[in-house]
Structures are given as C-alpha cells and as structure tokens.
Coordinates of C-alpha atoms and ligand atoms in Angstrom, one line a residue:
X1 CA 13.9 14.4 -17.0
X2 CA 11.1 14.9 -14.8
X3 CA 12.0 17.8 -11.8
X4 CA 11.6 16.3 -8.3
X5 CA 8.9 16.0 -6.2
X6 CA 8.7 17.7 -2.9
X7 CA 7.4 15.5 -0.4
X8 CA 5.5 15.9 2.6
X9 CA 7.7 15.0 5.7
X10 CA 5.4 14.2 9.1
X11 CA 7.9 15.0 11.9
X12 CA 7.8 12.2 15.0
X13 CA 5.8 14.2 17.2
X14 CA 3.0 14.1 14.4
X15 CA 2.6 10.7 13.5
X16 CA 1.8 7.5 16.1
X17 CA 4.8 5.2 14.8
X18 CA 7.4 4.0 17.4
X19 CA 10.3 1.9 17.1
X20 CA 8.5 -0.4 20.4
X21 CA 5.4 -0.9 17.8
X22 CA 7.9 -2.8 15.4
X23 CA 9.5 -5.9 15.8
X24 CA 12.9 -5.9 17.2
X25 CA 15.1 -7.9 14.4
X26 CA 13.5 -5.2 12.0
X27 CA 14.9 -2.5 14.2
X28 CA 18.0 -3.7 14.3
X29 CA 18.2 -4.4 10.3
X30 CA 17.1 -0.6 10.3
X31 CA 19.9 0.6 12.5
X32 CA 22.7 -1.7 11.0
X33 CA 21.8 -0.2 7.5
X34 CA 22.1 3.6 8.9
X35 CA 25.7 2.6 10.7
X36 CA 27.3 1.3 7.3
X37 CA 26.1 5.2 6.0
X38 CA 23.0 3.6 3.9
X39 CA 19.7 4.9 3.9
X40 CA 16.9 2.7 5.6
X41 CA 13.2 2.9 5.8
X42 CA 10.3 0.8 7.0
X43 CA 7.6 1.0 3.9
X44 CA 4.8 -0.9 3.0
X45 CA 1.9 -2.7 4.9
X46 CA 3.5 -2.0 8.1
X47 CA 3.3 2.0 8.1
X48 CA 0.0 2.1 6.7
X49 CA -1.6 -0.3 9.1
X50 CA -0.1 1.7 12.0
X51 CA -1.1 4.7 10.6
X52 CA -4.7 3.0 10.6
X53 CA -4.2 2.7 13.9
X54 CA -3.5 -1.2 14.0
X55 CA -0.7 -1.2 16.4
X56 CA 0.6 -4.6 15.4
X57 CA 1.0 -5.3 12.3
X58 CA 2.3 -8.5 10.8
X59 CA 4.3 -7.9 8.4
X60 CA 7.0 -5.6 7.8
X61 CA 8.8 -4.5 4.5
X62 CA 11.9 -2.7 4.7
X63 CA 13.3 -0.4 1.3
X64 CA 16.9 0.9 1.5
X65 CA 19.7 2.2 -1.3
X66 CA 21.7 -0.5 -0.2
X67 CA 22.1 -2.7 -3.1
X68 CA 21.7 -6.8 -3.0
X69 CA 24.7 -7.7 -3.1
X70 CA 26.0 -5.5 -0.6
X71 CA 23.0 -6.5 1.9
X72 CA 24.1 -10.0 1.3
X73 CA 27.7 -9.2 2.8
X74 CA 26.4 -7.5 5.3
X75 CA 23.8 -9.6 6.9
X76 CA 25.2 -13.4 6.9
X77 CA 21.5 -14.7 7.5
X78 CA 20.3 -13.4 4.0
X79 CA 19.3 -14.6 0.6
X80 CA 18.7 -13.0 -2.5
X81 CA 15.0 -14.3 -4.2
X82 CA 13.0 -13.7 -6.8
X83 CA 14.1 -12.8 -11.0
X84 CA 11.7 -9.7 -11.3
X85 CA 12.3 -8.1 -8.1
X86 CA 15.3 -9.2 -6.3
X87 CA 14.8 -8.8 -3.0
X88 CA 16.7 -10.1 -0.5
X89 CA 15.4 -12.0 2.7
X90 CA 17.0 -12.1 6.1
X91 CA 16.3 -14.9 7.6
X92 CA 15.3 -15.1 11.6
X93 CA 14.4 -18.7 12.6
X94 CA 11.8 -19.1 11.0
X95 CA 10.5 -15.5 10.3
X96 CA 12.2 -13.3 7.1
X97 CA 12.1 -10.1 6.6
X98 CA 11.8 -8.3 3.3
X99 CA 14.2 -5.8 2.3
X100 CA 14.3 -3.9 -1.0
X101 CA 16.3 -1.8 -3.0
X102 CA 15.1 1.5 -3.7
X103 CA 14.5 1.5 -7.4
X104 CA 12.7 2.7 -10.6
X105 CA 10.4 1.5 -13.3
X106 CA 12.7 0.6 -16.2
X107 CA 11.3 1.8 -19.5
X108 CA 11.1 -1.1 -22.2
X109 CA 13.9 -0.7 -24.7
X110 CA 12.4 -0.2 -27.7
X111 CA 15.8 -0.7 -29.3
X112 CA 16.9 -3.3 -27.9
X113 CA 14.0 -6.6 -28.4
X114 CA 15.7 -8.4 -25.8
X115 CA 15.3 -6.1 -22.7
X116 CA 11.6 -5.5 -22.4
X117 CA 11.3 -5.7 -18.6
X118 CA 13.9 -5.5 -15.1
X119 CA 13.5 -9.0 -15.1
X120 CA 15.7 -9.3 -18.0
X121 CA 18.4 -6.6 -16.5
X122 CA 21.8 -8.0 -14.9
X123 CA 21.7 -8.3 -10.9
X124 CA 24.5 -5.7 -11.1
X125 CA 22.8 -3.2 -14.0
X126 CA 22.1 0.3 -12.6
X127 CA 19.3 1.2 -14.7
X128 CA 16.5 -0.9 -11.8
X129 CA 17.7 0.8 -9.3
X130 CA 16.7 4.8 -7.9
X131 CA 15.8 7.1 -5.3
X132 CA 13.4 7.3 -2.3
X133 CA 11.2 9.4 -5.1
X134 CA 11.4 6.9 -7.7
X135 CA 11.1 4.1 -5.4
X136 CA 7.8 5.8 -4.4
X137 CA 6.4 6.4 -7.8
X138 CA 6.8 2.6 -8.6
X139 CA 4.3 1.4 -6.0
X140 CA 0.9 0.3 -6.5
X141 CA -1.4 3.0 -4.2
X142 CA -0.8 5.8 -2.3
X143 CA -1.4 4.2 1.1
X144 CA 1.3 1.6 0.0
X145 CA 4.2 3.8 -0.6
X146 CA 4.9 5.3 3.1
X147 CA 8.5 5.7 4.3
X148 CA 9.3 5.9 8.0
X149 CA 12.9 6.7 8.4
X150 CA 15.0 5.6 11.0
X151 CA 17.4 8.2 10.6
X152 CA 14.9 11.4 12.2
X153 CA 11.6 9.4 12.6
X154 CA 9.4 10.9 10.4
X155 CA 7.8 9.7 7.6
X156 CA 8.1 10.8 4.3
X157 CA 5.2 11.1 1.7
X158 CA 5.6 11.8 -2.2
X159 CA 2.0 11.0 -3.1
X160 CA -0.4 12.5 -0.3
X161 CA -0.7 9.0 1.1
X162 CA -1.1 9.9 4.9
X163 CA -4.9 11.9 3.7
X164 CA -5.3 8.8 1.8
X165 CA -5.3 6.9 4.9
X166 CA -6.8 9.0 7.4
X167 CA -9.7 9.8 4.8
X168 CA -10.0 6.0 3.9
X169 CA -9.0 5.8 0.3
X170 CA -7.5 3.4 -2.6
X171 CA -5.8 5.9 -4.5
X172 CA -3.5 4.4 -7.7
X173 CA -0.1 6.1 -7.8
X174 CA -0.4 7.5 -11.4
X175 CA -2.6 6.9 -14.5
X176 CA -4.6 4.3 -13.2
X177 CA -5.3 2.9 -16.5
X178 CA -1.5 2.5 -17.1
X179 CA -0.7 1.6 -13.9
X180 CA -3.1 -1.6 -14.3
X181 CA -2.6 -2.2 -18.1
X182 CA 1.4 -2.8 -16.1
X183 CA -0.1 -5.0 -13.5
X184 CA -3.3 -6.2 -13.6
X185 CA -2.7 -8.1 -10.1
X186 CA -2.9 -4.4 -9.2
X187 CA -7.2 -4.4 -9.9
X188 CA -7.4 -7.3 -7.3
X189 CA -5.0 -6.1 -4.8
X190 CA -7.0 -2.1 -5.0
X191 CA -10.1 -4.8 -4.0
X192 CA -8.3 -6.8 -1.6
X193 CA -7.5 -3.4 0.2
X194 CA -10.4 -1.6 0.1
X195 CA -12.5 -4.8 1.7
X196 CA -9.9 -5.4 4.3
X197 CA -9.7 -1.9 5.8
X198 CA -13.3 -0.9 4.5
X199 CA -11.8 1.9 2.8
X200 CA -13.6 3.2 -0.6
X201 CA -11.7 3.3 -4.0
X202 CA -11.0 6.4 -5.5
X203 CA -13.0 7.8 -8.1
X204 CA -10.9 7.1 -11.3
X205 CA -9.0 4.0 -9.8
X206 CA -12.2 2.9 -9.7
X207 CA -13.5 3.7 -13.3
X208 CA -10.0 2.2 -14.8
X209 CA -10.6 -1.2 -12.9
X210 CA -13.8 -1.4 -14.5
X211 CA -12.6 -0.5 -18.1
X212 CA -9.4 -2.6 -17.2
X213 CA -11.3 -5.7 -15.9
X214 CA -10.3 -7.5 -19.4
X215 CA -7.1 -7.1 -18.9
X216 CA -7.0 -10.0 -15.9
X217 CA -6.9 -12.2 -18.4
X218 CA -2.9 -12.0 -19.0
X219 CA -2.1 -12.0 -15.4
X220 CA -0.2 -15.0 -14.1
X221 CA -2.6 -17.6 -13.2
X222 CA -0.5 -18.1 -10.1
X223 CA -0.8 -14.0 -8.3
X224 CA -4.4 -14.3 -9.8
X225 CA -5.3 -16.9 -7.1
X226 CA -3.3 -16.0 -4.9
X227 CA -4.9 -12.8 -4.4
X228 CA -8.5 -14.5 -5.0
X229 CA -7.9 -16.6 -1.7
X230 CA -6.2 -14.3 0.2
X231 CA -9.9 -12.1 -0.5
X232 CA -11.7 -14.4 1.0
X233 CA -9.4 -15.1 3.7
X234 CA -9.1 -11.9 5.0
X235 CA -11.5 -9.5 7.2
X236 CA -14.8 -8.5 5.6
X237 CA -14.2 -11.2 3.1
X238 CA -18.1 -11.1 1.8
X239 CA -17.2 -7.6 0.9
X240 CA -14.5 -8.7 -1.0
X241 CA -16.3 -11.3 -3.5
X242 CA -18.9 -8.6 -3.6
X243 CA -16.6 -6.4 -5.2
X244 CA -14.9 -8.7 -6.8
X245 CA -17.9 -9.2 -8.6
X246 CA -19.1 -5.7 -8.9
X247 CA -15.9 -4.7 -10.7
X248 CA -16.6 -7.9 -13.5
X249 CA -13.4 -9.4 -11.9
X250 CA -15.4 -13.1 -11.7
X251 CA -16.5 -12.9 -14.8
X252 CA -13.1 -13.2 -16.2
X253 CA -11.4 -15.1 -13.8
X254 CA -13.7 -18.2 -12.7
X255 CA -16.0 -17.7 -16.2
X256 CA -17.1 -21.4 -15.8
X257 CA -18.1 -21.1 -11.8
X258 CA -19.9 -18.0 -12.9
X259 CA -21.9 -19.5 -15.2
X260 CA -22.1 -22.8 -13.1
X261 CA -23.7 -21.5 -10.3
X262 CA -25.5 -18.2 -11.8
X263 CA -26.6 -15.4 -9.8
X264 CA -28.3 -17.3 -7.3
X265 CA -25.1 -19.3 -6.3
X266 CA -23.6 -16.0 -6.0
X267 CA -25.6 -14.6 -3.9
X268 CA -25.7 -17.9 -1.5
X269 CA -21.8 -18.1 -1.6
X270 CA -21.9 -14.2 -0.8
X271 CA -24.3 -15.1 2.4
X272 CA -21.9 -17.9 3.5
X273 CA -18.9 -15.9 3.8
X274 CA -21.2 -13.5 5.3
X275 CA -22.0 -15.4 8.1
X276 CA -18.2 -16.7 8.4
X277 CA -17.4 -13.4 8.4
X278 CA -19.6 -12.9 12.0
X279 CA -17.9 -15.8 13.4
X280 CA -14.7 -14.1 12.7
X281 CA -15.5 -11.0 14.3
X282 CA -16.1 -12.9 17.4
X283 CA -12.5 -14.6 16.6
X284 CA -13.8 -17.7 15.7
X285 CA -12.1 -18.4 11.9
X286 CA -12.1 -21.6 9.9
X287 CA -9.3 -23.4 7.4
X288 CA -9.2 -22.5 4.0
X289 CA -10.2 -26.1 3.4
X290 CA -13.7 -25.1 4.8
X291 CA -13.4 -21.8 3.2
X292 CA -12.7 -22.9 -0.5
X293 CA -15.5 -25.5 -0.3
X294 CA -18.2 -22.7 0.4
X295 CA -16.9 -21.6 -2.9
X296 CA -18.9 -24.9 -4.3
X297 CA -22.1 -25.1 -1.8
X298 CA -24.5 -23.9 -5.2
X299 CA -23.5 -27.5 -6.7
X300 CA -25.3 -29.0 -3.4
X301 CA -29.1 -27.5 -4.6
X302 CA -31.5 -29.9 -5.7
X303 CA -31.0 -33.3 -3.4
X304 CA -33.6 -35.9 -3.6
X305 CA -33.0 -38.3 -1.1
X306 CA -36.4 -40.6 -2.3
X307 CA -34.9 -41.1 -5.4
X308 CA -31.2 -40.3 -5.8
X309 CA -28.4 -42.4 -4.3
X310 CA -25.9 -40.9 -2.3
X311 CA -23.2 -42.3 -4.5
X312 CA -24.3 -41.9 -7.7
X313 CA -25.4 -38.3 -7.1
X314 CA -21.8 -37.7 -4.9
X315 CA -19.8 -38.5 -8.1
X316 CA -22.4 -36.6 -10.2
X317 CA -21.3 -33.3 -7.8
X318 CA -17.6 -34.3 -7.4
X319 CA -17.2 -34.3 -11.0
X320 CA -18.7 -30.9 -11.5
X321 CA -16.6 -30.0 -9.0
X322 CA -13.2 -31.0 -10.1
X323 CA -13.9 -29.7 -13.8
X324 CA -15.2 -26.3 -12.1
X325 CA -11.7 -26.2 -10.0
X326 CA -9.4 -26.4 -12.9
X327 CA -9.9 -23.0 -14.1
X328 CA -9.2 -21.9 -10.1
X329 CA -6.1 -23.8 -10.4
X330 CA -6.7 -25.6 -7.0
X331 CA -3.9 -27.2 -5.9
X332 CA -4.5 -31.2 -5.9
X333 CA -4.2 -31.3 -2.2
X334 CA -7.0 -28.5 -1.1
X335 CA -9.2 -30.0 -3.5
X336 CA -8.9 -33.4 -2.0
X337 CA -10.4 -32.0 1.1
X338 CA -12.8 -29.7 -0.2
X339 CA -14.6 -32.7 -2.0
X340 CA -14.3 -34.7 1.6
X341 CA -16.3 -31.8 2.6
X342 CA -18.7 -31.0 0.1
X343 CA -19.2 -34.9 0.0
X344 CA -20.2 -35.3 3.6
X345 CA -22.4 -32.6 2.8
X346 CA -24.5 -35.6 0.8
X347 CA -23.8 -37.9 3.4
X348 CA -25.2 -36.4 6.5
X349 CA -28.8 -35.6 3.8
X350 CA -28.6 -39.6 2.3
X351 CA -27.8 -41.0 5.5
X352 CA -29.4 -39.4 8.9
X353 CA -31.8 -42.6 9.4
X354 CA -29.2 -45.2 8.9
X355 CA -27.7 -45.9 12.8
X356 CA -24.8 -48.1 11.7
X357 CA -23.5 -45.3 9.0
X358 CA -24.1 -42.4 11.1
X359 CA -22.1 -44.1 14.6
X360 CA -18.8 -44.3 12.4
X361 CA -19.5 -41.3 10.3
X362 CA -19.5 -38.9 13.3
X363 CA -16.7 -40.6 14.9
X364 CA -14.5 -39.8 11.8
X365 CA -11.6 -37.1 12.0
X366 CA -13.1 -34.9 9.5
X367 CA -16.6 -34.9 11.2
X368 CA -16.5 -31.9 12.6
X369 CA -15.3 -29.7 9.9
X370 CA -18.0 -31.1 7.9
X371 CA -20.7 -30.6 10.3
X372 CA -19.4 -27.2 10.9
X373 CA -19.6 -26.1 6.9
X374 CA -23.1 -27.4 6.9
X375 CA -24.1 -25.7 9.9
X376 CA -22.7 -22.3 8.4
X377 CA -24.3 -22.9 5.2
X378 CA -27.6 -25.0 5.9
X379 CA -28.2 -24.8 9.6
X380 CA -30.7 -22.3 9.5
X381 CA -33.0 -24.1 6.8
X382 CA -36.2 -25.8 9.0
X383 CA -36.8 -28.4 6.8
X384 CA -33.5 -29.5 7.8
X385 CA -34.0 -29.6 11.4
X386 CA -35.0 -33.5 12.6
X387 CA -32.1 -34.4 10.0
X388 CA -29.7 -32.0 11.8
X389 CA -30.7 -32.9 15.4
X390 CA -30.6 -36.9 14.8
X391 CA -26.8 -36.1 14.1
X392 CA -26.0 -33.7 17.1
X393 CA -27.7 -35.9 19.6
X394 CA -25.3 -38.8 17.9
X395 CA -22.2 -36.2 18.1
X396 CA -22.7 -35.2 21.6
X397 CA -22.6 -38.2 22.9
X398 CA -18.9 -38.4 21.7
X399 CA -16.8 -37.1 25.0
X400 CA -14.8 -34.3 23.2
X401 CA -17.2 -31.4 22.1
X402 CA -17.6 -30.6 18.6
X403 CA -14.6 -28.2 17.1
X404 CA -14.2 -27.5 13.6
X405 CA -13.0 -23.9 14.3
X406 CA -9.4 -22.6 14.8
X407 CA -8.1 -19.8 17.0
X408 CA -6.4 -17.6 14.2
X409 CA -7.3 -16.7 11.0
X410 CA -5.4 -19.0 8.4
X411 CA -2.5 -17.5 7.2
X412 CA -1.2 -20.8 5.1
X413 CA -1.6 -19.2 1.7
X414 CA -2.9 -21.4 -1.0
X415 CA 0.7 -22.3 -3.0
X416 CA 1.3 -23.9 1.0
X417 CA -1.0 -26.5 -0.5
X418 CA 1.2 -28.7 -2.9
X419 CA 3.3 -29.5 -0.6
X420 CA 7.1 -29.1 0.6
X421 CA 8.2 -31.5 -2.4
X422 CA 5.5 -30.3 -5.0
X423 CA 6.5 -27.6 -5.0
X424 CA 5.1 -26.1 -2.4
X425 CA 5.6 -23.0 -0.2
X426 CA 4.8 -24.2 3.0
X427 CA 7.1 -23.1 5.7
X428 CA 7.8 -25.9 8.3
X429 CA 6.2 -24.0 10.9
X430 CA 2.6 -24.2 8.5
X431 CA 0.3 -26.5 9.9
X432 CA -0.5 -29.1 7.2
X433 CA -3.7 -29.5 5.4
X434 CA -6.7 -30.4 8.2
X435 CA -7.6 -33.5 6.2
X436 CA -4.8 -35.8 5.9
X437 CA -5.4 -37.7 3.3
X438 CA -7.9 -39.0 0.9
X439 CA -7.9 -42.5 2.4
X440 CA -8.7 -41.1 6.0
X441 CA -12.2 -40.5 4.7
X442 CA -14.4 -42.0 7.0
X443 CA -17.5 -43.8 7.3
X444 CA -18.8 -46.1 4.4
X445 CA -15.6 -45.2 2.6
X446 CA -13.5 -47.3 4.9
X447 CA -16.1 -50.0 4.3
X448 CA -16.4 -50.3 1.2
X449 CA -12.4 -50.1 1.0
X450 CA -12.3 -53.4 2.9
X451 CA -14.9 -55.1 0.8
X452 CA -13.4 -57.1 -2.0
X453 CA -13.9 -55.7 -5.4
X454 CA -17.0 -56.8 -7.4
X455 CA -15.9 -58.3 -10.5
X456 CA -16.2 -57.0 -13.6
X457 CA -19.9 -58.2 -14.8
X458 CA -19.2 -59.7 -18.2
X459 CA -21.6 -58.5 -21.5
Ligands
ATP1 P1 0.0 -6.8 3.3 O1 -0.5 -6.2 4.7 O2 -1.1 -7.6 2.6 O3 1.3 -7.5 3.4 P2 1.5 -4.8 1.8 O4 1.1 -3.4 1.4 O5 2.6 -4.9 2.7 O6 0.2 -5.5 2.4 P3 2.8 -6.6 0.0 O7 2.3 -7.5 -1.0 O8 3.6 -7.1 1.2 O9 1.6 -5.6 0.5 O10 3.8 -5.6 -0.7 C1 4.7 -4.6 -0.1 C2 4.7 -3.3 -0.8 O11 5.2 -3.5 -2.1 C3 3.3 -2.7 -1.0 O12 2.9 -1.9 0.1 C4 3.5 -1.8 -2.2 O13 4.2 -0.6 -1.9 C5 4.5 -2.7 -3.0 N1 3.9 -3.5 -4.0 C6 3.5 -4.8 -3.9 N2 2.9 -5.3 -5.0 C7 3.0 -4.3 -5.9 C8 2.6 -4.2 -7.3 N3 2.0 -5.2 -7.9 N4 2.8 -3.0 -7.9 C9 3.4 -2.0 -7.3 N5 3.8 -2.0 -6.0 C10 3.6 -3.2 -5.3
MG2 MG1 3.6 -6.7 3.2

C-alpha cells in the first residue's frame, strides 16, 4: 500500500474562486451534499479555468464520496449514465450537471479473466470507488484534477496542479507512457488543452505522446472524433491541427486525408482555420458545417472551367469526398451539408457568367454559408476577383445583407449530427444542422429535379 500523499491546501484568501463565480444549482448540489454529512467538491474544467482567470466558465463537474445510488435518492431530478463511469446527472431544465463518485483505478484481475476493467464491476462493488487522493491520481493532467471544497473554501492539490496552471503547463498525472498506453483519448485531449489555453506540454508528456502516437489506433473511433472536432472548434484551433500533426496524431487517425491532400493541403487547411480563427477573436464564429468542409478545400485545386463540366467534375470531388469521410466517421447528416458546400464551391467557378443560374443560386438558403467558406478560403486569390464581384454585386442586391456567421462559437458536438432518432445526442435546445436537407439545395438542382428523367439510352 502506497503511504498518502500530503497535499497542498490554498486557503480562500489565496485563491480567486467564489461561490457568485459558479452557477447557482451547482451551489446548491454542493451544499445539499455537505448537509446529508458527505463530502463535495467542484473539480474539473471549472476550477482550472477560474484559476486561469476565465471567470465564467461553462461547464462545471462536481466529485463527491457520495455514492450513485445514494445521489439518486437524494436528488429526485437525477439519472445514473454511462457503464464505464457511472456518473450520475441532475437534471435542470435543460442543463445537467455532472456529479462523480470519488474513486480509484481498479487494477485488472489477473485471476479472474472476466474482470479486466470497472466497467465490468457491479454498480454496488466497492473496489471503483476511493478517496479525494485516489480520486486525484486517476485524472488525466495535473490542471484537471483541482478540488475546491465547499466545506472551508480552499482548494486542495495532490499533484502541484495550481504551478501547473499559473506557469502554463500540460502535465500527465503519472507515467505518462502508462497513463496513455490506458487512454489514448488522453494524447488528443493533452493537445486539445494545450491549444485552447496556449499553454505548452510538459517535457516527458510530451516525448510519451510522440512514442505513444501508435497507440490511437485502439481508441474508440467515436472519443477519437469527438475530440478531433472539438480541436478545431475550439479557440486557437489552427494551433490545434498544427499539433495535431506535429505529434504524428493525423497520420494515424485520417491516414487517407493525409495522403489525399499531402503537405500542401495541410498547410492550406492549417491557413483556413487560421483565418477563421481571426474572425473568432473578433466574435465572429461559423457552424461546424462550414468548419468540417474546410477540412476538404485541398480536393477543390485544379478547376478548369474551359474544359471541365461543373457536373461531371462536382461528382468527380464529391466522390473523393465521401470515400475520404469514412475513415472520419462523419455522421451522414454533416456530410450532407459539407458536400452542399464544397459543391457550391464549383458552382460559383462553373457558373459566374450564366445570369439565369446565378439569380436563383444566390437567392438559395445555403448561399450565404457558401459564399462565406469561399471568401475565407479563396477570397484573397486575384485571379478570382471579376468572378467574385459578378456575384456580390448579384447578392447585394438581395434586401437582407449577407450572413453566414453566427454569434457563438458552436457548441453542437459532432454525435448532435445523427439526429434525435439516429441516435443522436442532440439536446432539444441544439439548433439543428444549418442546411436542412439535401433536397433544399438550390439553384440548377431544383431544376433539374423538375425536369423529367432522360431515358435510359438503349446500346
Ligand atoms: P472542458 O472545459 O473541455 O469541459 P474538462 O477538464 O472539464 O474540460 P471533461 O471532459 O469535462 O474535461 O472532464 C472532466 C474531468 O474528468 C477532467 O477535468 C479530468 O479530471 C477528468 N477526465 C476526463 N477525461 C479523462 C480521461 N480520459 N482520463 C482521466 N481523467 C479524465
Ligand atoms: Mg468539463
């Protein structure tokens, strides 16, 4: 057995968190847990982001000894989810809050073949669950495993995470190595932290990821993605696929984008979410629709207008496209509207000089989401220019001004995308996808949708 660890205890006065910074129903889950005689603490995101001095954060994750079943008799509005991890949600409206069990890392059994993980312990087995100490051990980086306690205040640090965070560090709790051969979700979410907060990644984390990159491979294909969009979704998102790349993480996960679109894709999908990434700083933020179909603007190169044929060479890139997405596991639905876009990327090149086309092509719904991408990606190309202005001047004569951005950055996470009966995990208070459908496709589509079908030519 393993002596204790003494950890570092940052009294209230010496720390910025206050109960007004967090939302109230977490408060009060807080309090109700410390008046039944449990312990409670707020852990996760939420005390490191305060710590980082964002004073609102989003999201808040609560840890407590209370075990799930006795959460779920005390808080009506609860659920217990998930087979590996058990948590248990309490449900406001439509927000839920996370609360978890303290616990431990179970050990395999090596002699018992059947119990090789938690997930395969009963709800009521005692071996998952542990102490504060324990509890802190188990999570992925220093910065993550905070406790602010509701019972004095302070917060309470087993792993030097509070230097971590004022000296700007991604620090793996442990042997890195073994931490990630564990988890290898835990390589992308050390890069998904370090670009969001522009923090660097410590020196052996960092070594490990790179000898661990391999490993990515036996990660569920689900987290893997999940984690890939939530990259590029997020603040400083071209540093993200930057080091998403530099670590040999794209390699192994999109092998056949990699190869599709070479180093010069890269580097011109790198420079799109570059420039989205300016836009956002000035709080202007696109859909993920938009966003995923950057991922494909390398399959655009090479348009000859003289002697290809918008169709011919739209089903050419649409097909590349869809064979290129399976390995991203794109879920049916944002890959619907990603090829609306990436096709009207063809269509405004083919079509600028034919008047008819162009009139009910910019008076479509997903006009301006389309003009937008190509604007991002294209607009500053001068060849392009008498193209580009023939359809502005046609777009501004249209009474509502050109939109195509949103207010917030998209929080609709990529699983949102099959749907409430694929499913899906959108909430009912997630706006739906921007382009409805495929048959809401504008333009010559509609046309040629009315026009009978050509018969078969016989041999
Ligand atoms: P975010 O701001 O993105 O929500 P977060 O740190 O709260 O960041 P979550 O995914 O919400 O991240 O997870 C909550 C906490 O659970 C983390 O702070 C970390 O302590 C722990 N955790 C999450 N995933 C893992 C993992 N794969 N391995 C170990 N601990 C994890
Ligand atoms: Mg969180």
């Amino acid at each position: 057995m393993l002596s204790p660890l003494e950890p570092t205890t940052i009294a209230r006065e010496n720390h910025p968190i206050s109960r007004s910074m967090l939302d109230p129903d977490v408060v009060r889950i807080l309090y109700r847990l410390k008046h039944e005689g449990y312990e409670a603490y707020l852990v996760g995101g939420a005390v490191r982001d305060i710590l980082r001095g964002d004073v609102a954060p989003k999201d808040f994750d609560i840890a407590t000894n209370a075990r799930p079943m006795e959460l779920r008799r005390l808080f009506r509005n609860s659920r217990i989810i998930g087979r590996r991890f058990r948590l248990v949600h309490i449900f406001f409206g439509p927000k839920n809050i996370e609360v978890a069990t303290l616990r431990r890392t179970v050990q395999p059994d090596v002699d018992n073949d059947m119990l090789q993980s938690e997930a395969d312990l009963p709800l009521d087995d005692d071996r998952m669950w542990g102490t504060l100490e324990t509890d802190a051990l188990r999570r992925d980086f220093t910065c993550n495993a905070l406790y602010y306690s509701i019972h004095d205040f302070s917060i309470v640090d087993y792993v030097g995470g509070v230097r971590d965070v004022e000296d700007g560090i991604i620090r793996s709790i442990g042997d890195p190595g073994l931490r990630f051969r564990e988890d290898p979700v835990r390589m992308l979410r050390a890069i998904k932290f370090a670009a969001r907060f522009d923090f660097s990644i410590e020196a052996n984390t960092a070594e490990a990821i790179h000898n661990c990159a391999p490993e990515i491979d036996k990660a569920s294909r689900f987290r893997v993605t999940e984690e890939i969009f939530r990259i590029l979704t997020q603040k400083n998102r071209h540093r993200g696929l930057a080091l998403l790349d530099e670590y040999g993480m794209l390699d192994h996960i999109f092998p056949t984008w990699v190869a599709a679109i070479g180093r010069e894709g890269l580097e011109q999908v790198t420079e799109f979410f570059d420039v989205v990434e300016q836009h956002a700083q000035q709080g202007r933020f696109l859909p993920l629709e938009v966003l995923a179909a950057g991922l494909f603007l390398p399959m655009l190169d090479e348009v000859d207008t003289e002697h290809d044929n918008f169709q011919h060479h739209s089903a050419r890139m649409l097909d590349e496209v869809r064979s290129i997405s399976r390995e991203m596991d794109l879920p049916k639905r944002l890959l619907t509207s990603v090829s609306v876009l990436l096709r009207g990327q063809l269509y405004l090149l083919y079509n600028a000089n034919r008047p008819k086309q162009t009139q009910r092509f910019v008076s479509g719904s997903e006009f301006d989401w389309i003009w937008r991408l190509h604007d991002l990606a294209f607009g500053h190309i001068p060849e392009l220019h008498i193209m580009q202005e023939r359809w502005l001047t046609l777009r501004e004569r249209l009474p509502a001004p050109i939109g195509g951005w949103v207010d917030t950055p998209d929080q609709r996470d990529i699983f949102s995308f099959r749907g409430i009966t694929g499913g899906g995990r959108r909430r009912a208070d997630e706006p739906a996808s921007i382009i409805a459908s495929p048959h809401e496709i504008s333009g010559e589509r509609k046309d040629s949708d009315r026009r009978p079908r050509r018969r078969r030519r016989r041999r």
